Coordinates of C-alpha atoms in Angstrom, one line a residue:
M1 CA 79.3 100.2 71.9
N2 CA 77.8 98.8 74.9
A3 CA 75.2 101.3 76.2
P4 CA 74.3 101.0 79.9
E5 CA 72.2 98.8 81.2
I6 CA 68.8 99.9 82.8
P7 CA 68.7 99.6 86.6
R8 CA 66.2 96.9 88.0
Q9 CA 64.6 99.8 90.5
E10 CA 65.1 102.9 87.8
A11 CA 61.9 104.2 88.8
E12 CA 62.9 104.1 92.9
R13 CA 66.5 105.7 91.5
L14 CA 64.4 108.2 89.5
I15 CA 62.5 109.3 91.9
A16 CA 65.3 109.6 94.8
L17 CA 67.4 111.6 91.8
R18 CA 64.6 114.3 91.4
G19 CA 63.8 114.7 95.4
L20 CA 67.8 116.0 95.6
Q21 CA 66.9 118.9 93.5
L22 CA 70.3 118.9 92.2
L23 CA 69.6 118.7 88.2
D24 CA 70.4 121.2 86.6
S25 CA 71.6 123.3 89.5
N26 CA 73.8 126.2 90.0
A27 CA 77.3 125.2 90.7
D28 CA 78.5 124.6 93.8
K29 CA 82.2 125.9 95.4
G30 CA 81.7 122.4 97.5
F31 CA 81.2 120.0 94.6
D32 CA 83.5 122.1 92.6
R33 CA 86.7 121.7 95.4
L34 CA 85.9 118.5 95.6
T35 CA 86.8 117.2 91.7
E36 CA 89.3 119.8 91.6
L37 CA 90.9 117.7 94.4
A38 CA 90.6 114.5 92.3
T39 CA 92.5 116.3 89.7
K40 CA 95.3 116.9 92.0
I41 CA 95.3 113.9 93.9
F42 CA 95.4 111.5 91.2
D43 CA 97.3 113.6 88.6
L44 CA 94.5 113.3 85.7
P45 CA 93.3 116.0 83.5
M46 CA 89.6 115.7 84.5
A47 CA 87.2 114.7 87.5
M48 CA 83.5 114.8 87.4
I49 CA 80.5 114.6 89.9
T50 CA 77.8 112.8 87.7
L51 CA 74.0 112.2 87.8
I52 CA 72.4 110.3 85.1
D53 CA 68.4 110.4 84.1
E54 CA 66.6 109.2 81.7
D55 CA 68.4 110.1 78.9
R56 CA 72.0 112.0 80.2
Q57 CA 74.4 112.0 82.5
W58 CA 74.5 115.4 83.8
F59 CA 77.8 116.8 85.4
K60 CA 77.2 118.8 89.0
S61 CA 80.5 119.8 88.7
H62 CA 83.2 119.2 86.1
Q63 CA 87.0 120.3 85.9
G64 CA 88.6 120.0 82.6
L65 CA 85.5 119.2 80.4
K66 CA 83.8 122.1 78.7
V67 CA 80.5 120.6 78.6
C68 CA 77.8 120.2 81.0
E69 CA 76.0 116.7 79.9
T70 CA 76.6 113.8 77.9
P71 CA 73.8 111.0 76.6
R72 CA 73.1 108.3 78.8
R73 CA 73.9 106.1 76.1
I74 CA 77.2 106.8 75.7
S75 CA 78.0 107.3 78.9
F76 CA 81.1 105.2 81.3
C77 CA 79.6 106.8 84.3
G78 CA 75.8 104.8 83.3
H79 CA 77.6 101.5 83.4
V80 CA 78.6 102.3 87.1
V81 CA 75.0 103.1 87.4
A82 CA 73.5 100.2 86.8
D83 CA 76.0 97.7 88.6
G84 CA 76.3 100.0 91.5
Q85 CA 79.8 99.3 91.5
P86 CA 83.3 101.1 90.7
M87 CA 84.3 100.3 87.4
V88 CA 88.1 101.3 86.0
I89 CA 89.2 101.0 82.0
N90 CA 92.6 101.2 82.2
N91 CA 92.8 101.6 78.3
A92 CA 89.5 102.2 76.8
L93 CA 91.0 101.7 73.6
R94 CA 91.4 98.1 74.1
D95 CA 88.2 97.6 76.1
P96 CA 85.3 96.2 73.8
R97 CA 82.6 98.0 75.4
F98 CA 84.1 101.4 74.5
S99 CA 86.6 101.2 71.9
D100 CA 84.4 102.7 69.2
N101 CA 82.7 104.8 71.8
P102 CA 82.5 108.7 70.4
L103 CA 83.7 109.8 73.8
V104 CA 86.8 107.4 73.3
T105 CA 87.4 108.2 69.2
G106 CA 86.6 111.7 69.5
S107 CA 87.0 114.2 72.1
P108 CA 87.5 114.5 75.2
F109 CA 89.6 110.8 73.9
I110 CA 88.9 109.2 77.1
R111 CA 91.7 106.5 77.5
F112 CA 91.5 106.0 81.4
Y113 CA 88.4 106.0 83.6
A114 CA 87.7 105.5 87.2
G115 CA 84.4 105.5 88.6
F116 CA 82.7 105.3 92.1
P117 CA 78.9 105.1 93.0
L118 CA 77.1 107.4 94.5
F119 CA 74.3 106.1 96.6
V120 CA 71.5 108.0 98.6
A121 CA 70.2 105.2 100.1
P122 CA 71.2 101.4 100.2
G123 CA 70.7 100.4 96.3
V124 CA 69.8 104.0 95.2
C125 CA 72.7 104.8 93.0
V126 CA 72.2 108.2 91.5
G127 CA 75.4 109.2 89.7
T128 CA 79.7 108.9 90.3
L129 CA 82.4 110.5 91.1
C130 CA 84.8 109.7 88.1
L131 CA 88.4 110.4 86.9
I132 CA 89.2 110.4 83.2
G133 CA 92.7 110.7 81.4
T134 CA 93.1 110.4 78.1
L135 CA 96.6 108.8 78.4
P136 CA 96.2 104.7 79.4
R137 CA 97.3 104.4 82.9
A138 CA 97.2 101.8 86.0
F139 CA 94.9 102.1 88.7
E140 CA 96.3 100.7 92.3
D141 CA 94.3 100.0 95.2
A142 CA 95.0 102.4 97.2
E143 CA 94.4 104.5 94.7
M144 CA 90.8 103.1 94.9
D145 CA 90.7 103.6 98.2
R146 CA 91.5 107.5 98.0
L147 CA 88.3 107.4 95.3
R148 CA 86.0 105.7 97.5
L149 CA 87.0 108.4 100.6
L150 CA 86.2 111.1 97.9
A151 CA 82.9 109.4 96.7
A152 CA 82.0 109.5 100.8
Q153 CA 82.6 112.8 100.9
A154 CA 80.3 113.7 97.8
E155 CA 77.6 111.8 99.1
E156 CA 78.4 114.1 102.2
L157 CA 77.7 116.7 100.2
I158 CA 74.3 115.6 98.5
E159 CA 72.7 115.2 101.9
L160 CA 74.2 118.6 102.9
H161 CA 72.8 120.2 99.9
V162 CA 69.3 118.0 100.6
L163 CA 69.2 119.2 104.4
R164 CA 69.9 122.8 103.3
A165 CA 67.0 122.8 100.4
Q166 CA 64.6 120.9 102.9
A167 CA 65.8 124.1 105.7
R168 CA 64.3 126.8 102.7
Q169 CA 61.5 125.3 102.2
R170 CA 60.4 125.0 105.8
E171 CA 61.4 128.7 105.8
T172 CA 59.2 129.6 103.3
L173 CA 56.5 127.8 104.8
V174 CA 57.0 129.8 108.1
G175 CA 57.3 132.9 107.0
S176 CA 54.1 132.4 104.5
T177 CA 52.4 131.9 107.5
H178 CA 53.2 135.0 109.0

């Protein structure tokens, strides 16, 4: 199993990630609708919006998966964050980087994976929108384009979350000065 590499701009990436104030936050209907839509569009059992911190992959939203996080060292999404590029694994059992990964050899028995990076600034990737299947499958260019569009929507939801948090902070400051 190949653990994901650490991006060159890791310190900047982690500062940006923390600034989002999304890690360990409550469920959000907008993010959950997006991952639910992804499972339906691609006819796959699992879809997640992930955020990668120093040690873990945390799921802001997850469909079809019971856990809320996994270790970064075994995450597929960590590879996407490290490269800043989309990644498709058609059959994880046949991919030497992942064939002995505990997420492949055990639950949730990943066979198919497609992940698209989520950026909060140019070159600053904080996570992914990813799709997971328990059967190998092909992934066509048109499907990658659909995943790209959904990932762009996830980035907009992240931006909206930040703007709302900033507005709440301003309201708190204004309220405390009166």
